[in-house]
mmCIF file of C-alpha atoms in Angstrom:
data_model
loop_
_atom_site.group_PDB
_atom_site.id
_atom_site.type_symbol
_atom_site.label_atom_id
_atom_site.label_comp_id
_atom_site.label_asym_id
_atom_site.label_seq_id
_atom_site.Cartn_x
_atom_site.Cartn_y
_atom_site.Cartn_z
ATOM 1 C CA UNK H 19 92.663 86.133 85.492
ATOM 2 C CA UNK H 20 89.588 84.725 83.728
ATOM 3 C CA UNK H 21 89.260 84.810 79.964
ATOM 4 C CA UNK H 22 86.190 86.865 79.038
ATOM 5 C CA UNK H 23 84.408 87.639 75.832
ATOM 6 C CA UNK H 24 83.483 90.897 74.184
ATOM 7 C CA UNK H 25 85.350 94.092 73.407
ATOM 8 C CA UNK H 26 86.058 95.086 77.006
ATOM 9 C CA UNK H 27 87.534 91.696 77.868
ATOM 10 C CA UNK H 28 89.714 91.715 74.753
ATOM 11 C CA UNK H 29 90.995 95.204 75.568
ATOM 12 C CA UNK H 30 91.820 94.165 79.130
ATOM 13 C CA UNK H 31 93.739 91.131 77.895
ATOM 14 C CA UNK H 32 95.841 93.243 75.528
ATOM 15 C CA UNK H 33 96.569 95.768 78.293
ATOM 16 C CA UNK H 34 97.528 93.025 80.747
ATOM 17 C CA UNK H 35 99.942 91.480 78.253
ATOM 18 C CA UNK H 36 101.632 94.840 77.660
ATOM 19 C CA UNK H 37 101.844 95.618 81.377
ATOM 20 C CA UNK H 38 103.452 92.255 82.062
ATOM 21 C CA UNK H 39 106.508 93.440 80.135
ATOM 22 C CA UNK H 40 107.007 96.276 82.666
ATOM 23 C CA UNK H 41 107.413 93.893 85.622
ATOM 24 C CA UNK H 42 110.084 91.332 85.092
ATOM 25 C CA UNK H 43 112.619 89.989 82.611
ATOM 26 C CA UNK H 44 113.549 91.773 79.409
ATOM 27 C CA UNK H 45 111.984 89.065 77.234
ATOM 28 C CA UNK H 46 108.971 86.790 77.709
ATOM 29 C CA UNK H 47 107.777 83.732 75.842
ATOM 30 C CA UNK H 48 104.232 82.698 75.031
ATOM 31 C CA UNK H 49 104.212 80.036 77.753
ATOM 32 C CA UNK H 50 105.353 82.474 80.449
ATOM 33 C CA UNK H 51 102.737 85.079 79.482
ATOM 34 C CA UNK H 52 100.050 82.391 79.333
ATOM 35 C CA UNK H 53 100.948 81.116 82.794
ATOM 36 C CA UNK H 54 101.239 84.544 84.411
ATOM 37 C CA UNK H 55 97.905 85.835 83.087
ATOM 38 C CA UNK H 56 95.882 82.617 83.021
ATOM 39 C CA UNK H 57 95.222 82.885 79.285
ATOM 40 C CA UNK H 58 95.413 80.170 76.669
ATOM 41 C CA UNK H 59 98.548 80.063 74.551
ATOM 42 C CA UNK H 60 96.454 80.618 71.425
ATOM 43 C CA UNK H 61 95.014 83.859 72.830
ATOM 44 C CA UNK H 62 98.436 85.048 73.973
ATOM 45 C CA UNK H 63 99.969 84.264 70.572
ATOM 46 C CA UNK H 64 97.274 86.241 68.736
ATOM 47 C CA UNK H 65 97.724 89.243 71.051
ATOM 48 C CA UNK H 66 101.516 89.185 70.688
ATOM 49 C CA UNK H 67 101.266 88.921 66.910
ATOM 50 C CA UNK H 68 98.943 91.941 66.789
ATOM 51 C CA UNK H 69 101.192 93.987 69.079
ATOM 52 C CA UNK H 70 104.270 92.985 67.083
ATOM 53 C CA UNK H 71 102.651 94.147 63.839
ATOM 54 C CA UNK H 72 102.190 97.591 65.417
ATOM 55 C CA UNK H 73 105.695 97.830 66.851
ATOM 56 C CA UNK H 74 104.589 97.710 70.485
ATOM 57 C CA UNK H 75 106.239 94.302 70.886
ATOM 58 C CA UNK H 76 109.288 92.918 69.052
ATOM 59 C CA UNK H 77 110.036 89.244 68.412
ATOM 60 C CA UNK H 78 113.482 87.790 69.079
ATOM 61 C CA UNK H 79 113.810 84.754 66.781
ATOM 62 C CA UNK H 80 117.035 83.574 68.454
ATOM 63 C CA UNK H 81 115.387 83.115 71.839
ATOM 64 C CA UNK H 82 111.856 82.704 70.438
ATOM 65 C CA UNK H 83 110.656 85.316 72.920
ATOM 66 C CA UNK H 84 109.208 88.814 72.841
ATOM 67 C CA UNK H 85 110.286 92.183 74.252
ATOM 68 C CA UNK H 86 108.892 95.706 74.208
ATOM 69 C CA UNK H 87 109.197 97.315 70.798
ATOM 70 C CA UNK H 88 110.060 100.802 69.505
ATOM 71 C CA UNK H 89 106.438 101.987 69.504
ATOM 72 C CA UNK H 90 106.228 101.181 73.231
ATOM 73 C CA UNK H 91 109.397 103.216 73.784
ATOM 74 C CA UNK H 92 107.845 106.130 71.899
ATOM 75 C CA UNK H 93 104.714 105.925 74.038
ATOM 76 C CA UNK H 94 106.799 105.851 77.201
ATOM 77 C CA UNK H 95 108.902 108.820 76.153
ATOM 78 C CA UNK H 96 105.795 110.833 75.303
ATOM 79 C CA UNK H 97 104.167 109.892 78.618
ATOM 80 C CA UNK H 98 107.232 111.060 80.557
ATOM 81 C CA UNK H 99 107.442 114.304 78.590
ATOM 82 C CA UNK H 100 103.776 115.062 79.217
ATOM 83 C CA UNK H 101 103.687 113.950 82.873
ATOM 84 C CA UNK H 102 102.434 116.797 85.082
ATOM 85 C CA UNK H 103 103.792 114.990 88.142
ATOM 86 C CA UNK H 104 107.296 114.698 86.705
ATOM 87 C CA UNK H 105 107.303 118.296 85.458
ATOM 88 C CA UNK H 106 106.119 119.647 88.806
ATOM 89 C CA UNK H 107 108.590 117.566 90.797
ATOM 90 C CA UNK H 108 111.900 117.917 88.925
ATOM 91 C CA UNK H 109 113.006 121.352 90.252
ATOM 92 C CA UNK H 110 112.309 120.244 93.818
ATOM 93 C CA UNK H 111 114.136 116.932 93.330
ATOM 94 C CA UNK H 112 117.287 118.757 92.244
ATOM 95 C CA UNK H 113 117.051 121.165 95.161
ATOM 96 C CA UNK H 114 116.710 118.342 97.701
ATOM 97 C CA UNK H 115 119.533 116.323 96.090
ATOM 98 C CA UNK H 116 121.839 119.323 96.393
ATOM 99 C CA UNK H 117 121.100 119.534 100.129
ATOM 100 C CA UNK H 118 121.262 115.812 100.949
ATOM 101 C CA UNK H 119 123.669 114.577 98.220
ATOM 102 C CA UNK H 120 121.633 111.368 97.868
ATOM 103 C CA UNK H 121 119.505 110.266 94.915
ATOM 104 C CA UNK H 122 115.998 111.752 94.890
ATOM 105 C CA UNK H 123 113.200 110.116 92.865
ATOM 106 C CA UNK H 124 109.613 110.720 91.820
ATOM 107 C CA UNK H 125 107.244 107.765 91.365
ATOM 108 C CA UNK H 126 103.711 107.520 90.021
ATOM 109 C CA UNK H 127 101.037 105.103 91.091
ATOM 110 C CA UNK H 128 99.888 102.906 88.205
ATOM 111 C CA UNK H 129 97.561 99.951 87.780
ATOM 112 C CA UNK H 130 98.996 97.085 89.794
ATOM 113 C CA UNK H 131 101.835 99.019 91.445
ATOM 114 C CA UNK H 132 104.026 102.046 90.836
ATOM 115 C CA UNK H 133 106.822 103.177 88.525
ATOM 116 C CA UNK H 134 109.747 105.573 88.832
ATOM 117 C CA UNK H 135 109.201 108.525 86.513
ATOM 118 C CA UNK H 136 112.542 110.255 87.054
ATOM 119 C CA UNK H 137 115.490 110.697 89.381
ATOM 120 C CA UNK H 138 118.245 113.139 90.228
ATOM 121 C CA UNK H 139 121.261 111.003 91.066
ATOM 122 C CA UNK H 140 123.277 111.693 94.209
ATOM 123 C CA UNK H 141 126.699 113.280 94.267
ATOM 124 C CA UNK H 142 128.563 110.742 96.417
ATOM 125 C CA UNK H 143 131.217 108.530 94.831
ATOM 126 C CA UNK H 144 129.105 105.507 95.784
ATOM 127 C CA UNK H 145 125.498 106.341 94.996
ATOM 128 C CA UNK H 146 122.246 104.725 93.913
ATOM 129 C CA UNK H 147 120.149 104.883 90.770
ATOM 130 C CA UNK H 148 116.746 103.370 90.061
ATOM 131 C CA UNK H 149 115.184 101.693 87.032
ATOM 132 C CA UNK H 150 112.723 104.042 85.360
ATOM 133 C CA UNK H 151 109.508 102.647 83.898
ATOM 134 C CA UNK H 152 109.560 99.242 85.588
ATOM 135 C CA UNK H 153 106.469 98.419 87.623
ATOM 136 C CA UNK H 154 107.090 97.550 91.277
ATOM 137 C CA UNK H 155 104.580 96.283 93.866
ATOM 138 C CA UNK H 156 103.243 98.645 96.519
ATOM 139 C CA UNK H 157 104.088 96.537 99.583
ATOM 140 C CA UNK H 158 107.883 96.687 99.143
ATOM 141 C CA UNK H 159 109.983 99.819 99.656
ATOM 142 C CA UNK H 160 109.181 103.238 101.051
ATOM 143 C CA UNK H 161 107.667 104.749 97.883
ATOM 144 C CA UNK H 162 105.254 101.860 97.440
ATOM 145 C CA UNK H 163 104.279 101.680 101.095
ATOM 146 C CA UNK H 164 103.480 105.375 101.422
ATOM 147 C CA UNK H 165 101.255 105.104 98.329
ATOM 148 C CA UNK H 166 99.584 101.977 99.688
ATOM 149 C CA UNK H 167 98.953 103.725 103.003
ATOM 150 C CA UNK H 168 96.900 106.379 101.206
ATOM 151 C CA UNK H 169 95.156 104.080 98.724
ATOM 152 C CA UNK H 170 91.479 103.184 98.733
ATOM 153 C CA UNK H 171 90.684 100.772 101.618
ATOM 154 C CA UNK H 172 89.295 98.188 99.188
ATOM 155 C CA UNK H 173 92.549 98.245 97.250
ATOM 156 C CA UNK H 174 94.542 97.890 100.454
ATOM 157 C CA UNK H 175 92.427 94.880 101.462
ATOM 158 C CA UNK H 176 92.868 93.307 98.041
ATOM 159 C CA UNK H 177 96.634 93.737 98.066
ATOM 160 C CA UNK H 178 97.127 92.582 101.653
ATOM 161 C CA UNK H 179 94.794 89.652 101.034
ATOM 162 C CA UNK H 180 96.785 88.503 98.002
ATOM 163 C CA UNK H 181 100.314 87.242 97.469
ATOM 164 C CA UNK H 182 102.929 89.553 99.009
ATOM 165 C CA UNK H 183 106.003 88.568 97.035
ATOM 166 C CA UNK H 184 109.350 88.654 98.872
ATOM 167 C CA UNK H 185 111.684 90.671 96.640
ATOM 168 C CA UNK H 186 114.426 90.396 99.281
ATOM 169 C CA UNK H 187 114.813 88.783 102.688
ATOM 170 C CA UNK H 188 113.631 92.068 104.238
ATOM 171 C CA UNK H 189 110.452 92.532 102.170
ATOM 172 C CA UNK H 190 107.431 92.783 104.475
ATOM 173 C CA UNK H 191 105.083 89.880 103.752
ATOM 174 C CA UNK H 192 102.977 89.690 106.933
ATOM 175 C CA UNK H 193 99.635 91.425 106.200
ATOM 176 C CA UNK H 194 98.908 92.283 109.833
ATOM 177 C CA UNK H 195 102.329 93.848 110.359
ATOM 178 C CA UNK H 196 101.978 95.744 107.092
ATOM 179 C CA UNK H 197 98.549 97.037 108.066
ATOM 180 C CA UNK H 198 99.987 98.370 111.329
ATOM 181 C CA UNK H 199 102.862 100.001 109.462
ATOM 182 C CA UNK H 200 100.483 101.659 106.996
ATOM 183 C CA UNK H 201 98.648 103.217 109.941
ATOM 184 C CA UNK H 202 101.954 104.647 111.227
ATOM 185 C CA UNK H 203 102.740 106.013 107.767
ATOM 186 C CA UNK H 204 99.401 107.807 107.594
ATOM 187 C CA UNK H 205 100.023 109.282 111.040
ATOM 188 C CA UNK H 206 103.575 110.516 110.455
ATOM 189 C CA UNK H 207 103.296 111.240 106.725
ATOM 190 C CA UNK H 208 106.310 109.243 105.556
ATOM 191 C CA UNK H 209 107.584 105.692 105.051
ATOM 192 C CA UNK H 210 111.063 104.222 105.409
ATOM 193 C CA UNK H 211 112.674 101.080 104.077
ATOM 194 C CA UNK H 212 115.883 99.161 104.700
ATOM 195 C CA UNK H 213 116.561 96.607 101.987
ATOM 196 C CA UNK H 214 112.911 95.772 101.234
ATOM 197 C CA UNK H 215 112.971 96.189 97.456
ATOM 198 C CA UNK H 216 116.716 96.119 96.868
ATOM 199 C CA UNK H 217 118.841 94.406 99.469
ATOM 200 C CA UNK H 218 121.675 96.927 99.696
ATOM 201 C CA UNK H 219 119.517 100.074 99.534
ATOM 202 C CA UNK H 220 117.628 102.222 102.013
ATOM 203 C CA UNK H 221 115.067 104.945 101.437
ATOM 204 C CA UNK H 222 112.499 107.313 102.895
ATOM 205 C CA UNK H 223 109.430 108.508 100.952
ATOM 206 C CA UNK H 224 106.426 110.823 101.220
ATOM 207 C CA UNK H 225 103.220 110.689 99.131
ATOM 208 C CA UNK H 226 102.262 113.394 96.624
ATOM 209 C CA UNK H 227 98.669 114.412 95.936
ATOM 210 C CA UNK H 228 96.894 116.020 93.001
ATOM 211 C CA UNK H 229 93.393 117.507 92.778
ATOM 212 C CA UNK H 230 91.886 114.014 92.675
ATOM 213 C CA UNK H 231 93.957 112.556 95.499
ATOM 214 C CA UNK H 232 97.082 110.386 95.611
ATOM 215 C CA UNK H 233 99.245 110.496 92.469
ATOM 216 C CA UNK H 234 102.702 109.325 93.524
ATOM 217 C CA UNK H 235 105.600 109.677 95.922
ATOM 218 C CA UNK H 236 108.930 111.457 96.265
ATOM 219 C CA UNK H 237 111.806 109.576 97.875
ATOM 220 C CA UNK H 238 115.412 109.891 98.953
ATOM 221 C CA UNK H 239 117.434 106.709 98.537
ATOM 222 C CA UNK H 240 121.007 105.568 98.895
ATOM 223 C CA UNK H 241 123.256 102.734 99.974
ATOM 224 C CA UNK H 242 121.907 101.072 103.101
ATOM 225 C CA UNK H 243 124.996 101.868 105.153
ATOM 226 C CA UNK H 244 124.327 105.606 104.741
ATOM 227 C CA UNK H 245 120.540 105.570 105.092
ATOM 228 C CA UNK H 246 120.635 105.059 108.855
ATOM 229 C CA UNK H 247 117.867 105.670 111.374
ATOM 230 C CA UNK H 248 119.496 109.024 112.104
ATOM 231 C CA UNK H 249 119.506 109.925 108.407
ATOM 232 C CA UNK H 250 115.840 108.985 108.068
ATOM 233 C CA UNK H 251 114.853 111.053 111.110
ATOM 234 C CA UNK H 252 116.737 114.103 109.824
ATOM 235 C CA UNK H 253 115.513 113.705 106.233
ATOM 236 C CA UNK H 254 111.800 113.046 106.804
ATOM 237 C CA UNK H 255 110.826 116.676 107.631
ATOM 238 C CA UNK H 256 112.715 117.983 104.574
ATOM 239 C CA UNK H 257 111.104 115.371 102.357
ATOM 240 C CA UNK H 258 107.639 116.167 103.716
ATOM 241 C CA UNK H 259 108.223 119.833 102.883
ATOM 242 C CA UNK H 260 109.340 118.906 99.360
ATOM 243 C CA UNK H 261 106.331 116.636 98.801
ATOM 244 C CA UNK H 262 103.969 119.326 100.073
ATOM 245 C CA UNK H 263 105.446 121.859 97.647
ATOM 246 C CA UNK H 264 105.002 119.446 94.731
ATOM 247 C CA UNK H 265 101.442 118.747 95.898
ATOM 248 C CA UNK H 266 100.716 122.492 96.011
ATOM 249 C CA UNK H 267 102.093 122.956 92.491
ATOM 250 C CA UNK H 268 99.774 120.192 91.276
ATOM 251 C CA UNK H 269 96.790 121.814 92.996
ATOM 252 C CA UNK H 270 96.332 119.022 95.512
ATOM 253 C CA UNK H 271 96.267 118.950 99.288
ATOM 254 C CA UNK H 272 98.059 116.645 101.715
ATOM 255 C CA UNK H 273 96.171 115.030 104.608
ATOM 256 C CA UNK H 274 96.863 116.070 108.185
ATOM 257 C CA UNK H 275 99.805 114.306 109.780
ATOM 258 C CA UNK H 276 101.621 114.224 113.085
ATOM 259 C CA UNK H 277 105.032 115.838 113.502
ATOM 260 C CA UNK H 278 107.641 113.144 112.749
ATOM 261 C CA UNK H 279 109.091 111.813 115.988
ATOM 262 C CA UNK H 280 110.399 108.362 114.975
ATOM 263 C CA UNK H 281 111.832 106.750 111.898
ATOM 264 C CA UNK H 282 108.960 104.372 111.198
ATOM 265 C CA UNK H 283 111.700 102.203 109.758
ATOM 266 C CA UNK H 284 111.605 98.465 109.210
ATOM 267 C CA UNK H 285 114.628 96.308 108.608
#
């Protein structure tokens, strides 16, 4: 990231600093933020001081680091409450969870990745839950991949041409293989994952569309030993139906897709 001048550049720097707190550790220091964003420490310190004064960031004097503050929590809570995608999806998530007994989630695409908006946790004794509000990259996991498959081609090129971080040993990091998988996802309408974002988890996901195009994804996820190829094959048609119903409620339309005939799964 290049430091720029003027109001727009300053606004972008503030936004990038805030968004950095949705990606990784609970607290960040000035040096870490400076290194991650390519900004001088003086600029980062001024931004953090301004955000702290407004409650968006809080300072931890013991560790001499910063974390998200109460005003950020209030913004997040309001955003969730007012999310059309979350509101439209929740009844369908519960219905699908009751049929499959696994955790069902709804994610939204955001700048630089995607976030889980909500979940309906499975009913098994051993089940899976996800971290709401944390930003995850689009190349890892079924929800991210199905969004990436339906993203603007320029965005796809930018992401595949950049660093594809390995979150686990199974995270896809080969751009050519990923490009081929994205084509399969567009054809079948769903994506599957086995340990790509979280090593012991598996999932299957389908994109959701609003009037302006792609808005997010609905997924079914669970422990990897239960999310088998057979489970994915049986679940994909039900998940496609659920995603299409959410899309219809939002006033969007899903692209044409082939009838699912294979899992499209990667290990």
